[in-house]
Tab-separated table of C-alpha atoms in Angstrom:
chain	number	residue	atom	x	y	z
A	278	MET	CA	93.879	124.237	103.408
A	279	VAL	CA	94.621	121.055	106.112
A	280	GLU	CA	91.270	119.392	107.482
A	281	GLU	CA	90.245	119.521	110.835
A	282	THR	CA	90.736	116.761	112.989
A	283	VAL	CA	86.724	115.589	114.422
A	284	PHE	CA	87.651	112.277	116.284
A	285	ARG	CA	91.762	111.911	117.319
A	286	ILE	CA	92.861	108.545	118.871
A	287	GLU	CA	96.186	108.681	121.204
A	288	ASN	CA	97.785	105.221	122.567
A	289	LEU	CA	95.074	103.277	122.226
A	290	ARG	CA	95.513	100.005	124.264
A	291	LYS	CA	92.838	97.180	124.654
A	292	SER	CA	94.000	93.914	126.548
A	293	PHE	CA	91.367	90.635	126.771
A	294	GLY	CA	93.864	88.712	129.860
A	295	SER	CA	96.940	88.686	129.589
A	296	ILE	CA	96.260	88.313	125.472
A	297	GLN	CA	97.129	92.200	124.089
A	298	VAL	CA	94.495	93.069	121.012
A	299	LEU	CA	95.510	97.021	119.978
A	300	ASP	CA	99.352	98.412	121.144
A	301	GLY	CA	99.463	101.674	120.859
A	302	ILE	CA	97.243	103.246	118.472
A	303	ASP	CA	96.818	106.518	117.033
A	304	LEU	CA	94.153	107.313	114.528
A	305	GLU	CA	92.961	110.985	113.587
A	306	LEU	CA	90.223	111.438	111.224
A	307	ARG	CA	89.405	114.121	109.511
A	308	ALA	CA	86.405	116.368	108.420
A	309	GLY	CA	85.510	115.874	104.967
A	310	THR	CA	87.906	112.642	104.373
A	311	VAL	CA	87.770	109.258	104.369
A	312	THR	CA	90.114	107.121	106.436
A	313	ILE	CA	90.458	103.628	104.202
A	314	LEU	CA	91.681	101.316	107.480
A	315	MET	CA	93.447	98.061	105.909
A	316	GLY	CA	94.410	94.935	108.241
A	317	ALA	CA	94.491	90.951	107.845
A	318	ASN	CA	92.015	88.363	110.035
A	319	GLY	CA	92.786	89.416	113.509
A	320	ALA	CA	94.900	92.454	113.211
A	321	GLY	CA	91.907	94.116	115.434
A	322	LYS	CA	90.094	96.014	113.249
A	323	SER	CA	87.012	94.587	114.632
A	324	THR	CA	87.876	95.465	118.637
A	325	LEU	CA	89.088	98.018	117.138
A	326	VAL	CA	85.555	99.495	116.265
A	327	ARG	CA	83.462	97.851	118.719
A	328	ILE	CA	85.397	100.350	121.664
A	329	ILE	CA	85.008	103.701	119.128
A	330	SER	CA	81.016	102.593	119.403
A	331	GLY	CA	80.900	102.072	122.650
A	332	VAL	CA	80.696	98.204	122.980
A	333	TYR	CA	83.870	97.551	124.119
A	334	ALA	CA	86.043	99.849	126.910
A	335	ARG	CA	89.395	101.171	125.919
A	336	THR	CA	92.159	99.558	128.420
A	337	SER	CA	94.015	102.271	128.724
A	338	GLY	CA	95.182	105.541	126.276
A	339	SER	CA	92.491	108.396	124.958
A	340	ILE	CA	89.573	109.171	123.144
A	341	SER	CA	88.828	112.287	122.131
A	342	LEU	CA	85.601	114.175	119.949
A	343	ASP	CA	85.528	117.725	118.646
A	344	GLY	CA	88.389	117.839	121.006
A	345	ARG	CA	86.375	116.579	124.145
A	346	GLU	CA	87.224	113.194	125.756
A	347	PHE	CA	84.356	110.908	124.008
A	348	SER	CA	84.180	107.736	126.788
A	349	PRO	CA	80.790	105.922	125.528
A	350	ALA	CA	79.342	103.266	127.470
A	351	SER	CA	76.534	102.423	125.183
A	352	PRO	CA	76.215	102.533	121.301
A	353	ALA	CA	73.448	104.257	121.931
A	354	GLU	CA	75.682	106.909	124.095
A	355	ALA	CA	78.086	106.787	120.837
A	356	ILE	CA	75.813	107.523	118.712
A	357	ARG	CA	73.938	110.285	120.311
A	358	ALA	CA	77.644	111.225	120.244
A	359	GLY	CA	77.531	112.246	116.522
A	360	VAL	CA	79.585	108.919	115.877
A	361	VAL	CA	77.443	106.451	113.752
A	362	THR	CA	78.536	102.670	112.705
A	363	VAL	CA	77.334	100.215	110.320
A	364	HIS	CA	78.979	97.222	111.078
A	365	GLN	CA	80.105	94.273	108.843
A	366	ASN	CA	77.028	91.804	109.785
A	367	ILE	CA	73.661	93.111	108.713
A	368	ASN	CA	72.091	91.905	112.371
A	369	ASP	CA	73.384	94.395	114.462
A	370	GLY	CA	72.145	97.479	111.749
A	371	VAL	CA	68.731	96.412	111.112
A	372	VAL	CA	65.215	94.981	112.629
A	373	ALA	CA	64.657	91.720	110.944
A	374	ASP	CA	60.623	92.074	112.025
A	375	LEU	CA	60.134	95.431	111.013
A	376	ASP	CA	58.859	96.988	107.662
A	377	VAL	CA	61.506	99.258	105.848
A	378	ALA	CA	59.760	102.616	107.282
A	379	THR	CA	60.181	101.647	111.064
A	380	ASN	CA	63.998	100.456	110.632
A	381	LEU	CA	65.087	104.693	108.938
A	382	THR	CA	63.127	106.164	111.651
A	383	LEU	CA	63.553	103.976	114.974
A	384	ASP	CA	66.037	105.861	116.287
A	385	ARG	CA	64.273	108.810	116.841
A	386	LEU	CA	61.579	106.784	117.814
A	387	ASN	CA	63.268	105.794	120.538
A	388	GLY	CA	65.115	108.785	120.822
A	389	ARG	CA	64.994	111.977	123.746
A	390	GLY	CA	62.064	113.901	122.407
A	391	ALA	CA	59.747	111.283	120.539
A	392	ARG	CA	56.095	111.162	120.896
A	393	ALA	CA	54.387	109.223	122.906
A	394	ILE	CA	51.504	108.231	119.721
A	395	PHE	CA	53.747	106.334	117.355
A	396	ASN	CA	51.927	107.777	113.751
A	397	PRO	CA	52.437	105.589	110.866
A	398	ARG	CA	51.578	108.641	108.338
A	399	ARG	CA	54.890	110.438	110.089
A	400	VAL	CA	56.632	107.649	110.022
A	401	ARG	CA	56.411	106.892	106.306
A	402	ARG	CA	56.685	110.633	105.431
A	403	GLU	CA	60.074	110.535	107.514
A	404	ALA	CA	61.003	107.168	106.309
A	405	ALA	CA	60.593	108.687	102.723
A	406	VAL	CA	63.025	111.148	102.617
A	407	VAL	CA	65.423	109.154	104.488
A	408	ALA	CA	65.760	106.831	102.186
A	409	GLU	CA	65.526	109.916	98.677
A	410	ARG	CA	68.660	111.048	100.425
A	411	MET	CA	70.100	106.976	100.451
A	412	GLY	CA	68.430	106.808	96.796
A	413	LEU	CA	67.004	103.871	98.307
A	414	GLN	CA	64.677	102.199	95.901
A	415	ILE	CA	62.969	99.973	98.262
A	416	ASP	CA	58.890	99.325	99.006
A	417	LEU	CA	58.717	101.244	102.647
A	418	GLY	CA	56.033	98.865	104.042
A	419	ALA	CA	58.039	95.652	103.069
A	420	THR	CA	59.245	93.895	105.496
A	421	VAL	CA	62.699	93.685	106.251
A	422	ALA	CA	63.279	90.010	106.399
A	423	ASP	CA	61.622	89.332	103.725
A	424	LEU	CA	64.167	91.516	101.572
A	425	PRO	CA	67.344	90.215	99.857
A	426	LEU	CA	70.467	90.626	101.737
A	427	ALA	CA	71.738	93.158	99.312
A	428	GLU	CA	68.603	95.233	99.828
A	429	ARG	CA	69.040	94.946	103.858
A	430	GLN	CA	72.560	95.909	103.764
A	431	MET	CA	71.574	99.208	102.110
A	432	VAL	CA	69.086	99.599	104.418
A	433	ALA	CA	71.054	99.451	107.891
A	434	ILE	CA	73.627	102.429	105.960
A	435	ALA	CA	70.308	104.572	105.197
A	436	ARG	CA	69.212	104.236	108.775
A	437	ALA	CA	72.419	105.352	109.973
A	438	MET	CA	72.826	108.153	107.485
A	439	ALA	CA	69.458	109.506	109.291
A	440	HIS	CA	71.926	110.123	111.859
A	441	GLU	CA	73.403	113.022	109.962
A	442	PRO	CA	76.940	111.195	112.017
A	443	LYS	CA	80.194	113.824	112.864
A	444	VAL	CA	81.756	110.269	112.453
A	445	LEU	CA	80.417	107.724	110.422
A	446	ILE	CA	82.334	104.406	110.183
A	447	LEU	CA	81.666	101.826	107.599
A	448	ASP	CA	82.444	97.901	108.369
A	449	GLU	CA	83.020	96.514	104.996
A	450	PRO	CA	79.435	97.941	103.796
A	451	THR	CA	80.197	96.862	99.678
A	452	SER	CA	80.155	93.333	101.158
A	453	SER	CA	76.426	92.573	99.823
A	454	LEU	CA	76.178	95.076	97.057
A	455	SER	CA	76.636	94.902	93.490
A	456	SER	CA	78.374	97.378	91.252
A	457	VAL	CA	75.018	100.088	90.404
A	458	GLU	CA	74.362	99.676	94.118
A	459	ALA	CA	77.910	100.853	95.879
A	460	GLU	CA	78.025	102.981	93.318
A	461	ARG	CA	74.829	104.120	95.042
A	462	LEU	CA	76.195	104.446	98.152
A	463	PHE	CA	79.667	105.793	96.853
A	464	GLU	CA	77.737	108.847	96.245
A	465	VAL	CA	76.329	109.188	99.234
A	466	ILE	CA	79.494	109.148	101.026
A	467	ASP	CA	80.570	112.291	98.337
A	468	ARG	CA	77.855	114.050	100.129
A	469	LEU	CA	78.432	113.218	103.797
A	470	ARG	CA	81.576	113.915	102.791
A	471	ALA	CA	80.990	117.198	100.941
A	472	ARG	CA	79.009	118.611	104.350
A	473	GLY	CA	82.456	118.139	106.419
A	474	VAL	CA	81.274	114.073	107.912
A	475	ALA	CA	85.079	112.368	109.399
A	476	ILE	CA	84.241	109.314	107.537
A	477	LEU	CA	86.663	105.805	108.350
A	478	TYR	CA	85.875	102.895	106.037
A	479	ILE	CA	86.830	98.726	106.671
A	480	SER	CA	87.465	97.770	103.196
A	481	HIS	CA	90.564	95.513	101.339
A	482	ARG	CA	88.513	95.987	98.375
A	483	MET	CA	90.759	97.662	95.811
A	484	SER	CA	87.866	99.300	93.877
A	485	ASP	CA	86.411	100.828	97.078
A	486	ILE	CA	89.982	101.978	97.819
A	487	ARG	CA	90.859	103.351	94.747
A	488	ARG	CA	86.951	105.233	94.417
A	489	LEU	CA	86.924	106.878	98.136
A	490	ALA	CA	90.598	107.363	99.624
A	491	ASP	CA	91.506	110.386	100.266
A	492	ILE	CA	93.529	108.239	103.467
A	493	ILE	CA	94.914	104.482	103.864
A	494	VAL	CA	95.560	103.320	106.864
A	495	THR	CA	96.711	99.499	107.353
A	496	LEU	CA	96.866	97.244	111.078
A	497	ARG	CA	98.912	94.059	111.592
A	498	ASP	CA	99.086	92.404	114.633
A	499	GLY	CA	97.119	95.646	116.538
A	500	ARG	CA	99.477	98.322	115.683
A	501	ILE	CA	99.606	101.183	112.611
A	502	SER	CA	101.642	99.823	110.275
A	503	GLY	CA	102.023	102.109	107.146
A	504	VAL	CA	99.939	105.830	107.163
A	505	PHE	CA	99.672	106.581	103.507
A	506	ASP	CA	98.215	109.742	102.202
A	507	GLY	CA	98.982	112.292	99.926
A	508	PRO	CA	97.681	112.991	96.346
A	509	GLU	CA	98.835	109.948	94.810
A	510	LEU	CA	98.390	107.047	97.046
A	511	ASP	CA	100.879	104.138	97.655
A	512	TYR	CA	97.911	101.078	97.383
A	513	GLY	CA	100.753	98.504	96.890
A	514	GLY	CA	102.511	99.857	99.142
A	515	ALA	CA	99.435	99.409	101.551
A	516	VAL	CA	98.520	96.109	100.855
A	517	ASN	CA	102.506	95.325	101.906
A	518	ALA	CA	102.632	97.223	105.062
A	519	MET	CA	99.539	95.296	105.621
A	520	LEU	CA	100.806	91.887	104.919
A	521	GLY	CA	104.787	92.279	106.358
A	522	GLN	CA	106.963	94.209	104.627
A	523	LYS	CA	109.006	90.887	104.999
A	524	ILE	CA	107.745	87.911	102.435
A	525	SER	CA	109.808	84.797	103.752
A	526	LEU	CA	109.856	81.780	100.632
A	527	GLY	CA	109.158	78.837	100.580
A	528	ASN	CA	110.871	75.863	100.006
A	529	VAL	CA	108.957	73.996	98.344
A	530	VAL	CA	109.844	71.031	94.937
A	531	THR	CA	106.928	72.265	92.815
A	532	ARG	CA	105.411	69.620	90.207
A	533	GLU	CA	103.764	69.264	87.243
A	534	ALA	CA	100.286	67.963	87.373
A	535	SER	CA	99.415	65.426	85.800
A	536	ALA	CA	95.676	64.609	84.000
A	537	PRO	CA	93.312	67.289	84.275
A	538	VAL	CA	90.518	67.054	87.632
A	539	LEU	CA	87.891	70.237	87.271
A	540	GLN	CA	87.805	72.626	84.747
A	541	ILE	CA	86.828	75.609	84.748
A	542	GLU	CA	85.288	78.049	82.025
A	543	ASN	CA	84.058	81.780	81.843
A	544	LEU	CA	82.708	80.793	85.595
A	545	CYS	CA	81.140	84.468	87.320
A	546	ILE	CA	80.418	84.361	90.913
A	547	ALA	CA	79.387	87.635	92.262
A	548	PRO	CA	77.130	90.627	90.054
A	549	GLY	CA	79.245	92.253	87.568
A	550	SER	CA	82.495	90.419	88.509
A	551	ARG	CA	84.827	89.064	85.263
A	552	PRO	CA	85.049	85.537	84.374
A	553	PHE	CA	87.760	83.807	84.904
A	554	SER	CA	88.555	80.185	83.807
A	555	LEU	CA	90.942	78.238	86.020
A	556	THR	CA	92.987	73.909	85.233
A	557	LEU	CA	93.651	72.327	87.932
A	558	GLY	CA	95.326	68.495	87.917
A	559	ASP	CA	95.954	65.586	89.873
A	560	GLY	CA	98.848	65.634	92.139
A	561	GLU	CA	98.827	69.475	91.966
A	562	ILE	CA	98.192	72.568	94.747
A	563	VAL	CA	97.174	75.787	93.476
A	564	ALA	CA	96.789	78.308	96.227
A	565	VAL	CA	94.119	80.975	96.077
A	566	THR	CA	95.477	84.679	97.130
A	567	GLY	CA	94.457	87.814	97.740
A	568	LEU	CA	92.857	90.539	100.086
A	569	VAL	CA	90.288	90.091	102.960
A	570	GLY	CA	86.423	89.796	101.103
A	571	VAL	CA	87.616	89.517	96.944
A	572	GLY	CA	85.529	86.518	96.802
A	573	LYS	CA	87.710	83.577	97.618
A	574	THR	CA	85.420	81.797	99.791
A	575	ALA	CA	82.624	82.330	97.637
A	576	PHE	CA	84.759	80.697	94.401
A	577	ALA	CA	85.293	77.786	97.804
A	578	GLU	CA	81.814	77.937	98.287
A	579	THR	CA	80.469	77.718	94.282
A	580	LEU	CA	82.610	74.446	93.810
A	581	PHE	CA	81.927	72.685	96.894
A	582	GLY	CA	77.492	73.474	96.026
A	583	VAL	CA	76.450	75.774	98.397
A	584	ARG	CA	75.816	78.533	95.930
A	585	ARG	CA	75.257	78.737	92.918
A	586	PRO	CA	77.625	80.675	90.106
A	587	ILE	CA	76.393	83.799	88.043
A	588	SER	CA	77.436	81.483	84.597
A	589	GLY	CA	79.936	79.760	83.329
A	590	SER	CA	80.780	75.982	83.626
A	591	MET	CA	82.593	73.150	85.282
A	592	ARG	CA	83.943	70.189	84.516
A	593	LEU	CA	85.022	67.475	86.849
A	594	ASP	CA	87.177	63.972	85.544
A	595	GLY	CA	85.717	65.242	81.504
A	596	ARG	CA	82.411	65.160	83.384
A	597	PRO	CA	79.863	68.676	83.459
A	598	TYR	CA	80.054	69.004	87.218
A	599	ALA	CA	77.132	71.779	88.713
A	600	PRO	CA	76.491	70.710	92.004
A	601	CYS	CA	73.058	72.240	93.680
A	602	THR	CA	74.003	70.887	97.097
A	603	THR	CA	77.274	70.011	99.376
A	604	GLY	CA	76.066	66.347	99.231
A	605	GLN	CA	76.634	66.254	95.934
A	606	ALA	CA	79.805	67.850	95.828
A	607	ILE	CA	80.437	65.197	98.303
A	608	ASN	CA	79.247	62.268	96.802
A	609	GLN	CA	81.620	63.462	93.398
A	610	GLY	CA	84.500	63.235	95.671
A	611	VAL	CA	84.845	66.753	96.090
A	612	PHE	CA	85.350	67.859	99.843
A	613	LEU	CA	85.731	71.474	102.020
A	614	VAL	CA	87.652	72.077	104.548
A	615	ALA	CA	85.184	74.973	105.947
A	616	LYS	CA	86.996	78.810	106.572
A	617	ASP	CA	84.890	78.944	109.849
A	618	ARG	CA	85.312	75.479	111.890
A	619	ALA	CA	83.319	76.435	114.939
A	620	ASP	CA	80.085	77.313	112.576
A	621	SER	CA	80.660	75.303	110.061
A	622	GLY	CA	83.154	72.757	110.998
A	623	ILE	CA	84.104	70.914	114.197
A	624	VAL	CA	80.417	69.603	116.802
A	625	PRO	CA	81.491	69.947	119.966
A	626	ASP	CA	79.208	67.644	121.572
A	627	PHE	CA	80.777	64.921	119.733
A	628	ASN	CA	84.236	63.633	119.797
A	629	ILE	CA	86.871	62.886	117.074
A	630	TYR	CA	85.772	60.209	115.535
A	631	GLU	CA	82.609	61.068	115.058
A	632	ASN	CA	83.143	65.077	114.371
A	633	ILE	CA	86.069	62.845	111.612
A	634	SER	CA	83.684	60.040	110.245
A	635	LEU	CA	80.295	62.348	109.652
A	636	PRO	CA	80.171	63.671	107.016
A	637	PHE	CA	80.384	59.424	105.823
A	638	LEU	CA	78.352	58.078	107.704
A	639	LYS	CA	75.824	56.152	105.390
A	640	ARG	CA	79.864	54.390	103.606
A	641	SER	CA	80.679	52.715	106.690
A	642	SER	CA	77.178	52.006	108.285
A	643	PHE	CA	75.429	48.408	107.123
A	644	PHE	CA	71.299	48.854	107.405
A	645	SER	CA	71.006	52.416	109.005
A	646	VAL	CA	73.511	51.075	112.081
A	647	SER	CA	77.335	52.837	111.994
A	648	ASN	CA	80.762	50.539	111.819
A	649	ARG	CA	82.060	51.838	114.609
A	650	ARG	CA	85.323	49.971	114.706
A	651	ARG	CA	85.425	50.724	111.611
A	652	GLU	CA	85.088	54.829	112.774
A	653	ARG	CA	87.499	54.605	115.598
A	654	ASN	CA	90.745	52.569	112.988
A	655	ARG	CA	89.874	55.145	109.875
A	656	ALA	CA	90.344	58.225	113.129
A	657	ARG	CA	93.435	56.232	114.846
A	658	ALA	CA	94.668	56.579	111.276
A	659	GLN	CA	94.737	60.352	110.449
A	660	ILE	CA	95.104	61.188	114.533
A	661	ALA	CA	98.703	58.874	113.613
A	662	SER	CA	98.954	60.727	110.319
A	663	LEU	CA	98.303	64.354	111.623
A	664	GLY	CA	99.885	64.402	114.827
A	665	VAL	CA	96.936	65.413	116.341
A	666	VAL	CA	98.245	65.537	120.383
A	667	CYS	CA	94.900	63.870	122.263
A	668	ARG	CA	94.628	60.855	125.181
A	669	THR	CA	92.231	58.724	122.343
A	670	GLU	CA	89.739	59.374	119.113
A	671	ARG	CA	87.299	59.258	122.399
A	672	ASP	CA	88.148	62.403	123.184
A	673	GLU	CA	85.714	65.288	123.322
A	674	MET	CA	86.246	67.684	120.635
A	675	ASP	CA	86.521	70.889	123.056
A	676	THR	CA	89.000	69.590	125.340
A	677	LEU	CA	91.464	70.044	122.574
A	678	SER	CA	93.375	73.085	120.849
A	679	GLY	CA	92.363	74.950	118.589
A	680	GLY	CA	95.397	73.832	116.190
A	681	ASN	CA	94.599	70.229	117.421
A	682	GLN	CA	90.700	70.718	115.774
A	683	GLN	CA	91.846	72.521	112.381
A	684	LYS	CA	93.726	68.807	112.543
A	685	VAL	CA	90.485	66.997	113.130
A	686	MET	CA	88.345	68.411	110.463
A	687	VAL	CA	91.832	68.480	107.875
A	688	ALA	CA	91.528	64.537	108.773
A	689	ARG	CA	87.788	64.048	108.273
A	690	TRP	CA	88.385	65.105	104.509
A	691	LEU	CA	91.545	63.431	104.221
A	692	SER	CA	89.713	59.668	105.406
A	693	GLU	CA	87.886	59.739	102.507
A	694	ALA	CA	89.504	59.147	98.957
A	695	SER	CA	88.503	62.734	97.148
A	696	ARG	CA	88.957	63.667	93.216
A	697	MET	CA	89.218	67.830	94.548
A	698	LEU	CA	89.875	69.133	98.163
A	699	ILE	CA	88.984	72.254	98.593
A	700	LEU	CA	90.776	74.101	102.227
A	701	ASP	CA	89.685	77.956	102.760
A	702	GLU	CA	91.892	79.375	105.656
A	703	PRO	CA	93.149	75.780	107.118
A	704	PHE	CA	95.994	77.551	108.969
A	705	GLN	CA	93.421	81.006	110.306
A	706	GLY	CA	93.809	80.097	113.979
A	707	VAL	CA	96.230	77.681	114.679
A	708	ASP	CA	100.250	77.866	115.123
A	709	ILE	CA	103.923	77.373	113.171
A	710	ALA	CA	104.050	73.415	114.368
A	711	ALA	CA	99.906	72.914	113.312
A	712	ARG	CA	99.834	74.920	109.966
A	713	ARG	CA	103.978	72.530	108.869
A	714	ASP	CA	101.887	69.533	110.437
A	715	ILE	CA	98.943	70.181	107.833
A	716	GLY	CA	100.135	71.203	105.169
A	717	SER	CA	103.118	68.056	105.254
A	718	LYS	CA	100.434	65.907	105.069
A	719	LEU	CA	98.248	68.385	101.908
A	720	ARG	CA	102.120	67.755	100.006
A	721	ALA	CA	102.225	64.244	100.927
A	722	SER	CA	98.891	62.991	100.237
A	723	ALA	CA	98.000	65.358	96.962
A	724	ASP	CA	98.060	62.416	94.453
A	725	GLY	CA	94.873	60.833	93.349
A	726	ARG	CA	93.634	64.257	93.452
A	727	ALA	CA	93.539	68.545	92.832
A	728	THR	CA	94.054	70.764	96.084
A	729	LEU	CA	93.001	74.370	95.813
A	730	VAL	CA	93.934	75.858	99.183
A	731	PHE	CA	92.919	79.967	99.884
A	732	LEU	CA	95.058	81.467	101.792
A	733	THR	CA	95.743	85.193	102.711
A	734	GLU	CA	98.819	85.272	103.892
A	735	ILE	CA	101.408	85.099	100.849
A	736	ASP	CA	103.946	83.130	103.678
A	737	GLU	CA	101.152	80.228	103.670
A	738	ALA	CA	100.971	80.148	99.713
A	739	PHE	CA	104.903	80.315	99.552
A	740	GLU	CA	105.672	76.617	101.901
A	741	ILE	CA	102.787	75.336	100.706
A	742	ALA	CA	101.934	75.574	96.596
A	743	ASP	CA	102.997	74.473	93.330
A	744	ARG	CA	101.648	77.337	92.642
A	745	ILE	CA	99.760	80.528	93.429
A	746	VAL	CA	96.730	81.973	91.693
A	747	VAL	CA	95.735	86.007	92.400
A	748	MET	CA	92.430	86.579	93.592
A	749	SER	CA	90.426	90.240	92.971
A	750	GLU	CA	87.300	91.849	92.940
A	751	HIS	CA	85.613	88.236	92.197
A	752	THR	CA	88.112	87.479	89.845
A	753	LEU	CA	91.381	85.605	88.833
A	754	VAL	CA	93.636	88.060	88.077
A	755	GLY	CA	97.601	86.794	88.347
A	756	GLU	CA	99.540	83.069	87.931
A	757	HIS	CA	102.755	82.485	89.821
A	758	ARG	CA	104.744	78.855	89.733
A	759	ASN	CA	106.093	79.175	93.103
A	760	ALA	CA	109.433	79.272	92.156
A	761	ASP	CA	111.308	82.297	91.414
A	762	VAL	CA	107.950	84.392	92.343
A	763	ASN	CA	108.057	88.034	91.387
A	764	ILE	CA	107.112	89.754	94.320
A	765	ASP	CA	107.196	92.769	93.125
A	766	LYS	CA	104.477	91.938	90.131
A	767	LEU	CA	102.103	89.338	92.672
A	768	LEU	CA	101.786	92.179	94.919
A	769	ALA	CA	100.922	94.691	92.352
A	770	GLU	CA	98.370	92.207	91.725
A	771	ILE	CA	97.128	91.861	95.269
A	772	ALA	CA	96.424	95.378	95.007
A	773	GLY	CA	94.492	95.763	92.473
A	774	GLN	CA	97.442	97.358	90.432
A	775	HIS	CA	97.919	94.766	87.349
A	776	ARG	CA	95.469	93.203	85.679
A	777	MET	CA	95.572	90.526	82.659
A	778	VAL	CA	93.198	87.676	82.226
A	779	ILE	CA	93.667	83.808	83.149
């Protein structure tokens, strides 16, 4: 029996000015079916979700719900029609200053037919019903802002479930959940599926996908690149369709590492994940690749002292290494080029040389007075080395293109010697020319440190790395020298189809 199509998207397009973000999307969501949507960063997933949930208006195309035109002018209108979204940003799904009970019943309190007089007992009673249905074991009187991240996520999901939707959209819902909490969510999804709810589930976690998927749809560059249906889902094929059918091998002349710089033993970076070990050597560039959400950024932040590991140990140049702060990491020669240059990288109000010098002001200061000449000279050297397109080192950061801003971020951490350089998605949002400039500089300057680069795009790993390590479910599952790589094996590891302890 073929499930009824509840929600249909046909030839959907969305442009922002001259930029085409979605280009002819066709998608069906069936009653009682979990459709997994996979796509790399920038594929258009967030834009698609915002159109469905009433945040954005589409440029062209049609959307129908139960055979009728669906064009919500706001998220509230989408919810009233029966299309409910749990966004990846938890703050979009909860009101942090209110208690759990009020959050779970907030939409009923503010919706049509709401009573004029607020009745705390009724609110608590209705919230208890929602919590029990969800399996939510949280103090209903607790303020949401005081809850751990995982419990806030569960409150946001429970609030969405309270609407009893026809279509439920879940955007990376397990990103903050433990395995026990995730399984509780899966059980709720199973019940919703049995009741005929059409579910669009956005994730790259292969454990989620294997547990839930009836259909897998892949999105690449604003277009549907693959649809995988049937009793035997082709997980490897889905990953390949998401990444692109053709993977070009680089022409890197690999080098063997010399003395060990960083030694990782039985490191566990997330609750319930398998510990892993890894050794990085002097002069070596290692790429860690894997899907979005598998733990690459968590690994990078653990190395840089942003977060603490669950268990395990690290040694830097043979000495115990366990930074509690980023300052401790920097003082020991471990630097990080952060993933999001807008939030964690550039200071827009500072010029180029001030941005480059920022983490090292104490080193170029005398009695708290910075040596501006030294800072400018150092910046000029890095500008020339990386080919930053600007007039002078005094140019403001917001006058630079995205690629040149990224070069400045790399220049910052190359301006001082390090023992361990970590780069989290350093090529994100840059053009091919900037990518090659940054990659060439990293390889040319690799001696004297270990370099660890976190990348989602496989092509980028082939262009820069001596060794490629695959990450899945917050652990390492495969390792390859960047020479005569078995592509099928690599993709299988990325898809979670092959596990090996390294």
